Structure formats: C-alpha cells, structure tokens
XYZ file of C-alpha atoms in Angstrom:
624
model
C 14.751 -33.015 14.344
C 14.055 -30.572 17.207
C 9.957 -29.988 16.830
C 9.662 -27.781 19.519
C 11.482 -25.023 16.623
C 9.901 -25.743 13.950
C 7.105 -23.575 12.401
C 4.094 -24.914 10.661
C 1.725 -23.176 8.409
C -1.485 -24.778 6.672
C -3.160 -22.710 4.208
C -6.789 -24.543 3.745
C -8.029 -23.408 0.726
C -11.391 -24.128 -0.864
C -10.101 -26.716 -3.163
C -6.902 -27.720 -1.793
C -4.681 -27.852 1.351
C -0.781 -26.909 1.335
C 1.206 -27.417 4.802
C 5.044 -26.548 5.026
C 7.323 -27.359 7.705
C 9.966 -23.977 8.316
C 13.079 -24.278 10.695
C 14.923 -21.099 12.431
C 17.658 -21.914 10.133
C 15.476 -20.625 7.190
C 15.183 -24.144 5.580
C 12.067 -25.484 4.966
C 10.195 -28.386 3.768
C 6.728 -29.054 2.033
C 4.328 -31.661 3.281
C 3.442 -34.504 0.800
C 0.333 -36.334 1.282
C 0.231 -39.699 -1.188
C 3.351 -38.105 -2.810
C 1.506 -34.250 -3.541
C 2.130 -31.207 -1.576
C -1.255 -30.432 -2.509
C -3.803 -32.628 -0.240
C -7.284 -32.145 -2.049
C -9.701 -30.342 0.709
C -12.562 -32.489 -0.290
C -14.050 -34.958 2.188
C -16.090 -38.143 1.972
C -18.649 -38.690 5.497
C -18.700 -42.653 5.321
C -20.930 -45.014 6.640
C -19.677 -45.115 10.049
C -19.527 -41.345 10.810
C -15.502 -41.632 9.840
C -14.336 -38.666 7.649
C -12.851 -39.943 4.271
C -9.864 -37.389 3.490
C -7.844 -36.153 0.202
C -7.639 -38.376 -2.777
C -8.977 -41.108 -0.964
C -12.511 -38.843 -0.558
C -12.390 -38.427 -4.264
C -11.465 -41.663 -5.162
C -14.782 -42.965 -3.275
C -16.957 -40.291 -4.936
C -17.897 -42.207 -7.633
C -19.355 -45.052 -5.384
C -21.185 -42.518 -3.057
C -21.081 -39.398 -4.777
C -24.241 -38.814 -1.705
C -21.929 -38.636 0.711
C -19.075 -36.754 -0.978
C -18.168 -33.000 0.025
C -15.977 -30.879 -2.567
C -15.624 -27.932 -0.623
C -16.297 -28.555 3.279
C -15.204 -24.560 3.853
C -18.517 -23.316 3.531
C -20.088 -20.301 4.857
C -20.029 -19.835 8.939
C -24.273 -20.168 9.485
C -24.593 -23.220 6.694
C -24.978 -26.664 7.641
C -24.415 -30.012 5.401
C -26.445 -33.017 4.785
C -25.440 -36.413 4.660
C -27.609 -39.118 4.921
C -30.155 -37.093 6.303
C -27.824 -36.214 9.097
C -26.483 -32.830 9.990
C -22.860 -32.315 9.974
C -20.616 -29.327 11.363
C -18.283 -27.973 8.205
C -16.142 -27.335 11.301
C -15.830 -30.936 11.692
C -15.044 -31.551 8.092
C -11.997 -29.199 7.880
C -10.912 -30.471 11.301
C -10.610 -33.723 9.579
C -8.484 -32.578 6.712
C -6.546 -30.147 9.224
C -6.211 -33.228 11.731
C -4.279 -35.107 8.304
C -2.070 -32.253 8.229
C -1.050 -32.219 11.627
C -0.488 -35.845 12.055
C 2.302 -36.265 9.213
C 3.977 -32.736 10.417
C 4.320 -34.443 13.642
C 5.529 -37.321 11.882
C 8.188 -35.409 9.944
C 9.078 -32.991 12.443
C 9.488 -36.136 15.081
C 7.235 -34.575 17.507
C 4.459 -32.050 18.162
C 4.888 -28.738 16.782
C 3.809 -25.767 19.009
C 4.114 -23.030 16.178
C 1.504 -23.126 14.061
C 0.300 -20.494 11.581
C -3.502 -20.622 9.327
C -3.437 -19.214 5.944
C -6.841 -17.254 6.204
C -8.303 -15.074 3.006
C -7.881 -11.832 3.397
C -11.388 -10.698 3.002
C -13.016 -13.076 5.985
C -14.008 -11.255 8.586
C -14.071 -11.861 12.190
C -16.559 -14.523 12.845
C -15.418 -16.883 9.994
C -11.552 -16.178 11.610
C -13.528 -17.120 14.660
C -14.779 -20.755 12.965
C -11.334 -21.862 11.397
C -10.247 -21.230 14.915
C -12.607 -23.696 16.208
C -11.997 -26.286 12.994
C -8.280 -26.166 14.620
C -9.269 -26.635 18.376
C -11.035 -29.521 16.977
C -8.365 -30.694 14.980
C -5.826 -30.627 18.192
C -4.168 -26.888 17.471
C -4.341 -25.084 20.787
C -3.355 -21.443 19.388
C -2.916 -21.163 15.550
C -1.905 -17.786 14.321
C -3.816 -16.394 11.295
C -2.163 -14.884 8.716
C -3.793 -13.377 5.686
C -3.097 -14.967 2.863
C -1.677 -12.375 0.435
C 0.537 -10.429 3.368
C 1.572 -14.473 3.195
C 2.399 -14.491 -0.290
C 4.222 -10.740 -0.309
C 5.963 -11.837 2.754
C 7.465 -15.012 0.776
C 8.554 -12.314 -2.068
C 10.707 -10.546 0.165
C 12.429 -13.758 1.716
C 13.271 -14.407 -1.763
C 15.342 -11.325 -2.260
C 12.763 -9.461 -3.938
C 13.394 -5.495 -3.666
C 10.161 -4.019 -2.493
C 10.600 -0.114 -0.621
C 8.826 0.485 2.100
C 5.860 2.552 0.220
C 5.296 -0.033 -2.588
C 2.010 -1.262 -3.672
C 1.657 -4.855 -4.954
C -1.024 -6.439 -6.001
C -1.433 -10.168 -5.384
C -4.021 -12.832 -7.987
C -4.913 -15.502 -5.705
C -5.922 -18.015 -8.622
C -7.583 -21.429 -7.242
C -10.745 -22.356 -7.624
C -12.261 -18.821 -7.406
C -9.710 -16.238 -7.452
C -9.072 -13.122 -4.855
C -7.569 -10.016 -5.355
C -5.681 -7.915 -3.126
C -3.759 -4.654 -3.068
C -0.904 -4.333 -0.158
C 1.226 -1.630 0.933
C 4.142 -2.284 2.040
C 5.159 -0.536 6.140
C 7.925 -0.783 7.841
C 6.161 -3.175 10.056
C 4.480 -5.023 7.768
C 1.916 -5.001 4.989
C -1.475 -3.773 4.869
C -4.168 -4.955 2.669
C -6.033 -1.693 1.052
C -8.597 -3.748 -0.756
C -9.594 -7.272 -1.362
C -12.398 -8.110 -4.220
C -13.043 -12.672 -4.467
C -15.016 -13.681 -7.241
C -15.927 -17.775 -7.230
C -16.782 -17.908 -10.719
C -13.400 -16.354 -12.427
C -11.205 -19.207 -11.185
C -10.684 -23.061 -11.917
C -14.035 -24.256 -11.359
C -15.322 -22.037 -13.738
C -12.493 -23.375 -15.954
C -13.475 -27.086 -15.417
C -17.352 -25.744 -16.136
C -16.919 -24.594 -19.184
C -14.779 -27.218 -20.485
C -17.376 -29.943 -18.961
C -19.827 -27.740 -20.944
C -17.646 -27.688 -24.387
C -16.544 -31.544 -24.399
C -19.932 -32.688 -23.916
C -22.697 -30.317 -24.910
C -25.253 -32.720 -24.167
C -25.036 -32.824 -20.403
C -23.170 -35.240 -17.477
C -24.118 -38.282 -18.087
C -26.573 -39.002 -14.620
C -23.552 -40.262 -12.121
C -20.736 -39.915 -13.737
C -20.454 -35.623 -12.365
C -17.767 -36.417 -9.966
C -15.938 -39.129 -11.732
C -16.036 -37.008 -14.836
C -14.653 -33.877 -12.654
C -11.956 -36.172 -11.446
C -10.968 -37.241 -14.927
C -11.069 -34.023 -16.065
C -8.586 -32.098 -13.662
C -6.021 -35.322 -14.138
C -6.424 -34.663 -18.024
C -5.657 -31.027 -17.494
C -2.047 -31.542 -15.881
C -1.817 -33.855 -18.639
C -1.551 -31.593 -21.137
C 1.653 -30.780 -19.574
C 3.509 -32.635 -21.139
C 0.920 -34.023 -24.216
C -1.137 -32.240 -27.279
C -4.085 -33.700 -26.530
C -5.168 -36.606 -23.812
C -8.207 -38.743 -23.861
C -10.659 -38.099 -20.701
C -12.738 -41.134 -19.702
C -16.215 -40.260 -19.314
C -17.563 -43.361 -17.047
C -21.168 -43.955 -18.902
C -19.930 -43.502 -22.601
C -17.143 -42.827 -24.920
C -14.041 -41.178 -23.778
C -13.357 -37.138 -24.729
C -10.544 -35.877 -26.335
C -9.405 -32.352 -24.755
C -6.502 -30.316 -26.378
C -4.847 -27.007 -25.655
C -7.140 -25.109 -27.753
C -10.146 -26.654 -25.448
C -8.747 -25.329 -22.953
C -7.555 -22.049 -24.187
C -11.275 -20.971 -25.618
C -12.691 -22.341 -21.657
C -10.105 -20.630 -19.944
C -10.291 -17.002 -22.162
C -12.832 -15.574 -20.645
C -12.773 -16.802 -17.235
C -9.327 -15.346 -16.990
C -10.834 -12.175 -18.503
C -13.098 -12.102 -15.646
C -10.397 -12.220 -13.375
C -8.553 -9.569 -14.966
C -11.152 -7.104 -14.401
C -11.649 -8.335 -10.765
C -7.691 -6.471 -10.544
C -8.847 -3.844 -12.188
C -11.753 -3.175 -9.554
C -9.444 -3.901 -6.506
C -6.682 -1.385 -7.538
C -9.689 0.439 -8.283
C -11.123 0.207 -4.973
C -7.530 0.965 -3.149
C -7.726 4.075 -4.465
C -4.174 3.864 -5.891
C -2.534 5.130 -8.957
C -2.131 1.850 -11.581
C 1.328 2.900 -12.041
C 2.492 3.469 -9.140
C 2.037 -0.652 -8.610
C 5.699 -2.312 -8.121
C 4.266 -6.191 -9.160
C 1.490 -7.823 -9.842
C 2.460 -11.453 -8.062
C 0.070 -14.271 -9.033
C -0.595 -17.843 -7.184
C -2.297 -20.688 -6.783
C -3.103 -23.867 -8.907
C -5.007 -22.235 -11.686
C -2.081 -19.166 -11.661
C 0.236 -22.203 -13.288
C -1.777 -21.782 -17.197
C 0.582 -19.893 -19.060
C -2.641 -18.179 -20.622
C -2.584 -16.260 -17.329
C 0.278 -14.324 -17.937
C -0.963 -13.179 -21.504
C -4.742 -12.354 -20.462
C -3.582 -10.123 -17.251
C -0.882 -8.465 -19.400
C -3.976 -7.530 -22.076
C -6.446 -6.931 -19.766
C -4.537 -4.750 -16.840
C -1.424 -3.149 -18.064
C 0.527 -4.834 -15.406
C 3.042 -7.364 -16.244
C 1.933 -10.039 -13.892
C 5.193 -12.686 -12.114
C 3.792 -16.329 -11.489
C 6.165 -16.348 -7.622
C 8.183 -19.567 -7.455
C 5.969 -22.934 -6.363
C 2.766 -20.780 -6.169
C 0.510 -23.709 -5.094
C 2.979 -23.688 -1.276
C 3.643 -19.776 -1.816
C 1.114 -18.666 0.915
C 2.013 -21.519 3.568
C 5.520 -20.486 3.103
C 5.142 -17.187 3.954
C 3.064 -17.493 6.679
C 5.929 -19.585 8.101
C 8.644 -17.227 8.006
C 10.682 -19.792 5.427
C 13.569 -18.497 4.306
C 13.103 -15.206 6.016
C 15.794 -12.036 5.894
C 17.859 -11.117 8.648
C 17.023 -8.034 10.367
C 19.791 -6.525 8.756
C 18.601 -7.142 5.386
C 15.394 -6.545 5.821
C 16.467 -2.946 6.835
C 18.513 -2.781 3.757
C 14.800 -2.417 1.747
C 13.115 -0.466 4.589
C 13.378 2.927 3.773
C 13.695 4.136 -0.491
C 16.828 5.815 -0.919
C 16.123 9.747 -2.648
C 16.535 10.422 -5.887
C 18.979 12.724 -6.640
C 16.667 15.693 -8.013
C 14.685 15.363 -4.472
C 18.362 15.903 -3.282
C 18.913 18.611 -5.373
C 15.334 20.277 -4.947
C 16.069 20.664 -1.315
C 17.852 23.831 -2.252
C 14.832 25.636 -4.360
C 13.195 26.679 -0.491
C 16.442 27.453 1.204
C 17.722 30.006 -1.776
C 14.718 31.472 -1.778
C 14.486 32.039 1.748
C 17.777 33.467 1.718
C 16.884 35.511 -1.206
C 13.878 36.929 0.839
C 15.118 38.040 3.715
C 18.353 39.538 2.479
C 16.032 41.539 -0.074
C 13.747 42.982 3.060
C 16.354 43.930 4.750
C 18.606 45.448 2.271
C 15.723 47.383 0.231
C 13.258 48.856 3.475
C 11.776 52.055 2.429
C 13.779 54.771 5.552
C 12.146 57.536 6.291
C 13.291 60.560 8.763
C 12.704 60.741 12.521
C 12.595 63.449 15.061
C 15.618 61.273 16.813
C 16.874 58.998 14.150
C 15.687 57.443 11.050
C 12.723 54.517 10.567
C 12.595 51.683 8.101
C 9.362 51.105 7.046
C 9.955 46.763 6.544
C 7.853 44.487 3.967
C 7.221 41.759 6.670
C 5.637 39.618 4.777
C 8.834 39.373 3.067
C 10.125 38.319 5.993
C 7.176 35.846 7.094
C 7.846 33.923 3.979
C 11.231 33.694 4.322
C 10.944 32.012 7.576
C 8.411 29.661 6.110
C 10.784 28.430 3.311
C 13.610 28.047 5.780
C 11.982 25.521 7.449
C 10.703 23.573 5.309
C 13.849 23.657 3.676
C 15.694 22.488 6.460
C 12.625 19.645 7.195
C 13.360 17.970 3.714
C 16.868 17.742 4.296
C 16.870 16.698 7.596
C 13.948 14.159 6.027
C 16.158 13.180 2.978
C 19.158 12.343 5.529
C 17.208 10.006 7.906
C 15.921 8.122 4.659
C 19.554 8.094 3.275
C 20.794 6.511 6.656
C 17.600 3.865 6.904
C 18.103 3.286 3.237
C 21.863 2.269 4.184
C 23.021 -1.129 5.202
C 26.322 0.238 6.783
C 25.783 3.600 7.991
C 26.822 2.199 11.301
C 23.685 3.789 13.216
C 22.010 1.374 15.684
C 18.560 2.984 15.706
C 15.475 1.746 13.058
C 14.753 2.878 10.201
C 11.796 4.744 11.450
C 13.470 6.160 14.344
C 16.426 7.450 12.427
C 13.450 9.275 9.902
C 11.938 10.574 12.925
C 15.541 11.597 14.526
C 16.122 13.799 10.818
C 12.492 15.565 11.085
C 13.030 16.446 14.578
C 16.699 17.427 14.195
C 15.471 19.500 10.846
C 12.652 21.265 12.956
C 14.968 22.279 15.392
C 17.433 23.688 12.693
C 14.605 25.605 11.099
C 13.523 27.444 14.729
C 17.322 28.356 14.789
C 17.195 29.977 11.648
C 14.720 32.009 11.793
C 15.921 32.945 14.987
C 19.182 33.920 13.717
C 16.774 35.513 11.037
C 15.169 37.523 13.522
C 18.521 38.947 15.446
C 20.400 39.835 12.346
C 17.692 41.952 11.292
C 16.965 43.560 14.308
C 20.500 44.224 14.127
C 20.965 45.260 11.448
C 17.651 47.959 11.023
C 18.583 48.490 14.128
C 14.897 48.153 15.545
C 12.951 45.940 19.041
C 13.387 42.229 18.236
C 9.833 41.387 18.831
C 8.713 42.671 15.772
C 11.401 40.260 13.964
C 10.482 37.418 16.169
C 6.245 37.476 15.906
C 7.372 37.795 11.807
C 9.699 34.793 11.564
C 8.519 32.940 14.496
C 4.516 32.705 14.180
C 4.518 31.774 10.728
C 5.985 28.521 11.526
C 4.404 27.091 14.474
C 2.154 25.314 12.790
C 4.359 23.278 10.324
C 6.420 22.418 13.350
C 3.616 21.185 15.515
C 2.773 18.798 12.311
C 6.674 17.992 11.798
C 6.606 16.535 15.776
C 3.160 14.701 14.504
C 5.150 13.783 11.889
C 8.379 12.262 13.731
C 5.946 10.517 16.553
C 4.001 8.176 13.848
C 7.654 7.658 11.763
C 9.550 7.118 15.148
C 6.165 4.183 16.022
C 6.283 3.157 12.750
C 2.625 3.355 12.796
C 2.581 3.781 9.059
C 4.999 5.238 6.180
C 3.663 7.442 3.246
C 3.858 6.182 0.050
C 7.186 6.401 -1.713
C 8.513 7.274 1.695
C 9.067 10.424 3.904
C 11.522 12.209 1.211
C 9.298 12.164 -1.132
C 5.970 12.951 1.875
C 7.828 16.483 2.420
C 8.739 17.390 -1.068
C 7.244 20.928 -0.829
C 6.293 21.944 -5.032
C 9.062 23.620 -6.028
C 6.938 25.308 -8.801
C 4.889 27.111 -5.610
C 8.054 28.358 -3.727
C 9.715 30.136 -7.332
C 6.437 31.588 -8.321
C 5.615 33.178 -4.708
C 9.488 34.101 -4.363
C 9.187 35.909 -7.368
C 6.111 37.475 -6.509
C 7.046 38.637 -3.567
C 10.332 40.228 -4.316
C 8.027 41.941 -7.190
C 6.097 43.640 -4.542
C 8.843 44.670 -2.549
C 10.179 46.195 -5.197
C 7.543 48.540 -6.253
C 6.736 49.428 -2.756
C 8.731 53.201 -3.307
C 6.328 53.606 -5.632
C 5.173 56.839 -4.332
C 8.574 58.169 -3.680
C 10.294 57.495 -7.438
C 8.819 59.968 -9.877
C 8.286 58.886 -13.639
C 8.200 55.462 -12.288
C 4.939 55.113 -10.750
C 2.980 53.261 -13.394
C 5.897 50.822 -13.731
C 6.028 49.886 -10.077
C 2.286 49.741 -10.252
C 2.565 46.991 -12.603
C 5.066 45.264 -10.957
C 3.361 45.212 -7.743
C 0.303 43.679 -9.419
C 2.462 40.923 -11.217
C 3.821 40.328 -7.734
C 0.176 39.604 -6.339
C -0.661 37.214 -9.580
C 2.535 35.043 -8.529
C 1.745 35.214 -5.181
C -1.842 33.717 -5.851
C 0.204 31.643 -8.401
C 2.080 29.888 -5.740
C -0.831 29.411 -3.160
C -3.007 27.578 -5.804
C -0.249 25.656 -6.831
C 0.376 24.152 -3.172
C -3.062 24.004 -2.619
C -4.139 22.618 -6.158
C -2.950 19.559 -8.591
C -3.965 19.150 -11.869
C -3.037 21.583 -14.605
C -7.093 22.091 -15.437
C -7.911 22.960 -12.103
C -5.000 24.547 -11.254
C -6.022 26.834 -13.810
C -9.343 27.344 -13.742
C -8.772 28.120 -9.780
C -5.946 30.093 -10.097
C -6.871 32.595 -12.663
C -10.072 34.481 -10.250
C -7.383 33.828 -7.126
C -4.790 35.464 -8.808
C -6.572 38.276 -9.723
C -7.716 38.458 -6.107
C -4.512 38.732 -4.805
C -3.449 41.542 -7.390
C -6.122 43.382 -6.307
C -5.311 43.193 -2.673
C -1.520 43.706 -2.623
C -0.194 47.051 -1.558
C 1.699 49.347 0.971
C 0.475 48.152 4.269
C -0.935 44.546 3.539
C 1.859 42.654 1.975
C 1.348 40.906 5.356
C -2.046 39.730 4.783
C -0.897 38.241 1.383
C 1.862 36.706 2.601
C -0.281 34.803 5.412
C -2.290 33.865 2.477
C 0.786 31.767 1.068
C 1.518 30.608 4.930
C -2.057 29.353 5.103
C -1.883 27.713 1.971
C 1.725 25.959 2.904
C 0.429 24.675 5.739
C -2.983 23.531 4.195
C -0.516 21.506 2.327
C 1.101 20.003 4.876
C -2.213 18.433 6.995
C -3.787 17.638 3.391
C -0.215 15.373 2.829
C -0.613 14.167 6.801
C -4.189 13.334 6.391
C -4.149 11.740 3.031
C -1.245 9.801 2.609
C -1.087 8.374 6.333
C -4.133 9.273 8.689
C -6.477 8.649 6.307
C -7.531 4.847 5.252
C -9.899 4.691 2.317
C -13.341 2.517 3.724
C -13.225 -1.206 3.646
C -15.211 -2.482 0.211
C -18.127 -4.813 0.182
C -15.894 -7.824 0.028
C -18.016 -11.077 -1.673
C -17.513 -14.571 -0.031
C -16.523 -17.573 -1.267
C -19.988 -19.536 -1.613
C -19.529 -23.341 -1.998
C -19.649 -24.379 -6.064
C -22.238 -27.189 -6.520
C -21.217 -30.462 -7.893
C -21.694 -30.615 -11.995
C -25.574 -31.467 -12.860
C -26.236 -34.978 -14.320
C-alpha cells in the first residue's frame, strides 16, 4: 500500500477510541486493536512511568485500581494524580493516540501524512488547542480537526443519503455521555446551529444505575473497576443471551437480564431525549422542518433507543450504519461522492406550485398597468387633452414585475443546480446567482418597456413614467445583487433553498392587486352622477386590501396578522383618495421591501447566539 494517500482519522472519545484508514479510491478500512475497532481510551500509569493502554489498562485495574485512569480526556486546566505524582492528561491521550498511529503505520506500510481528529463539537478553542498538543506529542505534525457530528452527517451523504442543501439534521452522539447537535446543511458544508452534552444521560449513567439495581448494598471495597469491567462484557452479552451471570470479585455472582437493563436504561435515555429537545430548541428551528434525526455511538446500539427518542421527540430517529466508526469515517472522506454527485443533492429542485406561483406577481403586474393606462381620468386642455394617471397603479406594477421575474429567474438557477445533466459547467451557487442576476436585469427591462409604452401611449414626458416604475424598485434590486454575491460565494444558502427564499406571499400580491384596481376604479367618482356613494365604497374597500396586503408581507401568523391588520386597514381606507393613491402605494413598496431584508437578514445574515454549551467533566470511578 501507498501511505503517502491514505487518510487517517482518530476520533478519541471519552470512553473509547475508533481510527479508520480511507484511500482516494473511496475504500476504507477500520483499525482493530486486540481484534476491536474500538480501543478502550482508558490508561493505566505503571510503576515505571510507562503508560498501560486499552484493554491491557483495564485488565490491570483490578491489581492497581490507584493507578488506573478511565477517562484521561479531562478538562484543559485539571491535572491527575498518580502516586503522588502529577501527570499531563496530554500525555495520557498521547499514549493512546501514539497506539493508534503505530498500527496505521503498520497497516498502511508506512507513515501517513493525512491525518484528521474527531473533536466534539461544543469544545472550544483552547481544548482544540490541547488535543493539538496530545498529537504533537503523540508524533502527528498537523492533524486536522473535524467536528464530530459535521463527521457523522458527512458519512450520511457518502452513503447515498439524499440531504438538500437547506436541510436540518440533528445528530445523538450516544457514548458515555451523549451530545446533541443540530446541522444545516450549505453548499460548502455543514454548520452546527447548536450543540447541548450532558455526561449523565449516556452509558455511564447506564452502567450506574444498573451497578446501583444489581447490588443495592454498595461495591464491594475493590472490586469498582473489576465489577465495571464485568459489567460492560455482560451487557454485549445479552446480545445474543436472556440473561448472563456477572462476576462480582468479593462475593456471589449477579444475574442481569433485559428487563435490568431496560428499567436502568429508561430514564437515562429519557434524559437524553429531552437534551434533543433543548438543542432543536436552542437552534431556533422548526421540529418539522428536521430531515433525520441520525444517532451514534456505543450506547446508540440499545434498541430501547429507537423507541424512547421516537416517544419522547417526535422524530423518528436512524441508528447510521457501524455507528461506533461513523464519526472517524467521515472525518476521513471514506467513501466520499464525486463532485458530480454531490452536485446532484446541492440545490432542492422546486415544487411545482412554487413553479406555478411564479405567475400570481407577473399577472398582476400586467393587470395593473394595462388598467392605469387604459382607465386615466382625461380632462380638456387649452392645446390638447391631459390624463390625470393613478401612479401608484403604476408603482406597483413595476414592483410585481420584478419580483416576478426574480423568482423565475431564482426557480431556473435551482432547476439547473438541482440537475445532474443540464450540461452547465458553473456551481450550483454560481448558476443561482447567474438566475437572480439575469432575473434583475429582466425586471429593469420591463419596467422600462413599462415606462415607454405608456408614455406612448398617454402620449405624455417619459420621466414621469420612469421615476414611477423605476424608483420603486431600486431597492429590491440592490438586495437581489446582495443576494447573487453571497449565492455566487456560497457563503451560506437559506433554508429550503433560494426558490423557496424569494417566494413573495401570493396572498399579499392578490389582495393589494385587488385593492388597487378598486381604487382606480372609483377615482371618477366626482364625474359619474348617481354613482358617487358606490365608488366611495369601492375606493375604501380598495384601501382595506391595500392595508390587507402590506400586513400580510409584513406579518405571519393568522392572530397577529389579524389583530395588526384590522387598525392598518382601516388606516389605509381612511387615507386613500384622488391625489394620494401614491402615498398608499409606497406603503405596499415599503412593506415589499421590508420583506425582502427581513428574509435576507433572518434566514442568512443572521446566526442565532452560540448556547452555553456544558463540558464533558470526567465520571468518577464507582464508590466501594
């Protein structure tokens, strides 16, 4: 083997250490130490200074349990005791990390360069900063970290797993403690929105409570880690057994079943349960709007796990193939897509109905402006006769046109990125940015073409056409380049993807189309006899659907929407008439484009602030 291209990634957990060994080929291999992928984390400091690793630590526990170290991946400012001697934790997980580079060199047939670190994703930068140093000491020059759930997502995609850009996953880390993260997935990647770790909702509160229920009257003085010992061997036992005798060292042996270990397990996975609840929580996230809830690690494997997060969450949680190797082999790129197919899930193809809503704007735009110009109120000149035009008509019109032609220009670029073949060699992100500018520049044209026909056709200066349909819309097109500049960078991607980022409410434009088209029609109100009290009404109608449509952009909820809506509406009826239909109409502009920098701000400038995240404290060996 060539070990200069091979990858290696060693997720050190708190309990146990996983290594695999990945190859550009996509193949790759899990490290076995004494014939386990799983090489217990524990250490032993012997006599001698040596460092006692893995099974062989545990196995001389029980004559030295003084000297014995469960969980050497303690806290960055802690210090450990043995013998009355100070010892570096640094130096302890160099030891076990030292194991694990020894037999990848040995199975790779030469030093690997590549090297990845599985790293939780709620340590922050000075314990990063200390597993860098445990590696330096352990003879890894550069390790690259990688968080451990964007590990574990990262896996489910080189699986084949079908995850939009947009998604949000959610990802049980269940060891020894458990962690709990929410992820996003970008077109570059995913990010983590929240992370919540809890050390007593994972298997060492398992093997607590069980200790605790098999022997109500105390350890035994000596026998804590022998008993431990016994006790996780008897519990992948029960594999394959009803029930299976555990040794206790200092008196007669135990007998644990399934229903032991059901009642122990109950409401530590219950714990853990509500530990999702408070990280999707935290994320700020809709709960079903989550694609998956993935689960790993050793204490994920209980099939109680699946029926306790179903319960207790609503989600339907997927154990992911081998989850005890899941996070290694992610973090090493095993099995990874092809650039091609990752592109294939970049970009969520539109529904149909976002299809079809593209229309709602640009018939009611059309419907606008050929309604102010073919119903102006004329009246005589000295020279020739004057139209007197409802410009807001004609504002609003403008405003629909573009942001019809923005969703369809959106909707295309998504439909091409969505595509495997569309035969475009450009990203995904710069073909979505190539529709929104492409759809901008359409818009500017129509209005334009707006503007001419009508100064045409009134046969009036096209300035006054141009500051009505031009104006209006410089602001949504300075956000639309905004827009295209973070989609084209791929800095981040809205959630369910730009189609569905620019869907404009539909319920808004109809209501304010209506409206308007109301007032323009009872604007001869003074000049139709018998009809006055009619147009009066209409005209006020017209103002209620105009304030309608602004709350609607502005507002979502129905309660709010109405309790909002019903003094704005009334507002608006009060202030529509003959010479302001201008002022409401930049009402509904304002609104519109409130819209857009509350969608820009919320669903990609803004990041929701990082939660107190709780470490992973070191569990103390069982009491005698």
């Amino acid at each position: 083997m060539r070990a200069g291209q091979a990858r290696l990634a060693i997720d050190c957990g708190s309990a146990t250490t996983t290594a695999v060994l990945a190859w550009p080929d996509g193949s790759w291999s899990p490290l076995l130490f004494d014939g386990d992928p799983a090489l217990p984390s524990a250490v032993l400091v012997a006599g001698d200074g040596s460092v006692v690793t893995g099974q062989r630590a545990w196995q001389a526990a029980t004559a030295d349990p003084q000297r014995f170290i469960p969980r050497p991946r303690l806290p960055v400012d802690e210090q450990v005791s043995v013998a009355d001697v100070q010892v570096a934790p640094a130096d302890l997980v160099a030891a076990t990390l030292r194991r694990v580079v020894d037999e990848a060199h040995r199975m790779a047939g030469g030093p690997v360069e590549d090297v990845r670190l599985v790293v939780p994703a709620g340590w922050g930068p000075r314990r990063r900063t200390w597993l860098r140093q445990a590696a330096h000491r352990a003879g890894l020059a550069q390790p690259r970290l990688v968080e451990a759930p964007v590990a574990v997502a990262s896996d489910a995609l080189a699986s084949g797993v079908q995850l939009p850009v947009g998604s949000v996953v959610v990802v049980c880390d269940l060891g020894a403690g458990v962690e709990v993260s929410v992820l996003r997935r970008g077109p570059a990647g995913f990010e983590v929105l929240s992370t919540l770790a809890d050390p007593d909702a994972g298997g060492d509160a398992i093997d607590a409570a069980l200790t605790a229920t098999l022997l109500p009257d105390g350890v035994p003085a000596g026998d804590g880690w022998a008993l431990t010992a016994s006790l996780r061997t008897a519990k992948h036992a029960l594999a394959g057994h009803a029930a299976v005798a555990v040794p206790v060292p200092s008196g007669p042996a135990v007998v644990l079943n399934h229903t032991a270990v059901e009642q122990a397990a109950r409401p530590v996975l219950v714990q853990a349960a509500g530990l999702v609840r408070d990280a999707v929580d935290a994320a700020e996230v809709d709960p079903a709007t989550i694609a998956a809830l993935w689960c790993v690690g050793g204490t994920a494997q209980m099939p109680l796990v699946a029926d306790v997060l179903a319960a207790e969450t609503g989600l339907q949680p997927l154990l992911v193939p081998d989850p005890a190797v899941a996070s290694a082999r992610g973090a090493a790129d095993a099995g990874g897509l092809t650039t091609e197919q990752t592109a294939s899930v970049g970009e969520p193809m539109p529904t149909v109905w976002r299809a079809v809503a593209i229309g709602v704007p640009g018939f009611a735009s059309l419907a606008l402006v050929s309604h102010a110009l073919f119903t102006p109120t004329w009246h005589s000149g000295l020279i020739r006769d004057w139209a007197f035009m409802n410009w807001g008509e004609v504002a609003m019109a403008s405003v629909f046109a573009v942001i019809a032609c923005l969703a369809a220009g959106t909707v295309l670029g998504s439909t091409l990125a969505a595509r495997t073949d569309s035969g475009v060699a450009m990203s995904a992100g710069a073909q979505v940015a190539t529709g929104i500018l492409t759809s901008a520049w359409l818009g500017v044209a129509v209005v334009g073409m707006y503007a001419v026909v009508g100064s045409q056709y009134i046969d009036t200066e096209l300035g006054a056409f141009l500051r009505w349909t031009m104006l209006p819309v410089v602001p949504m097109l300075v956000v639309a380049m905004v827009l295209a500049l973070i989609a084209f960078r791929q800095w981040r991607t809205p959630r369910g993807g730009w189609s569905d980022f620019l869907a404009f409410p539909v319920t808004s434009v109809v209501t304010a189309t209506v409206g308007m088209m109301l007032v323009q029609w009872s604007l001869p109100a003074t000049y139709a006899p018998g009809m006055e009290v009619w147009l009066g009404v209409g005209q006020r109608v017209g103002g209620v659907l105009i304030g309608v449509g602004v709350i609607t952009a502005l507002v979502s909820g129905l309660w709010l929407r109405l309790v909002m809506g019903v003094p704005f509406a009334i507002l608006t009826a009060t202030l529509v008439g003959r010479y302001n239909t201008g002022t409401v109409a930049g009402l509904y502009i304002v609104a519109a484009t409130v819209w857009w920098l509350g969608r820009l701000w919320t669903r990609i400038l803004y990041t929701a602030p990082a939660q107190p995240r709780r470490s992973l404290p070191l569990p103390g060996p069982p009491h005698p």
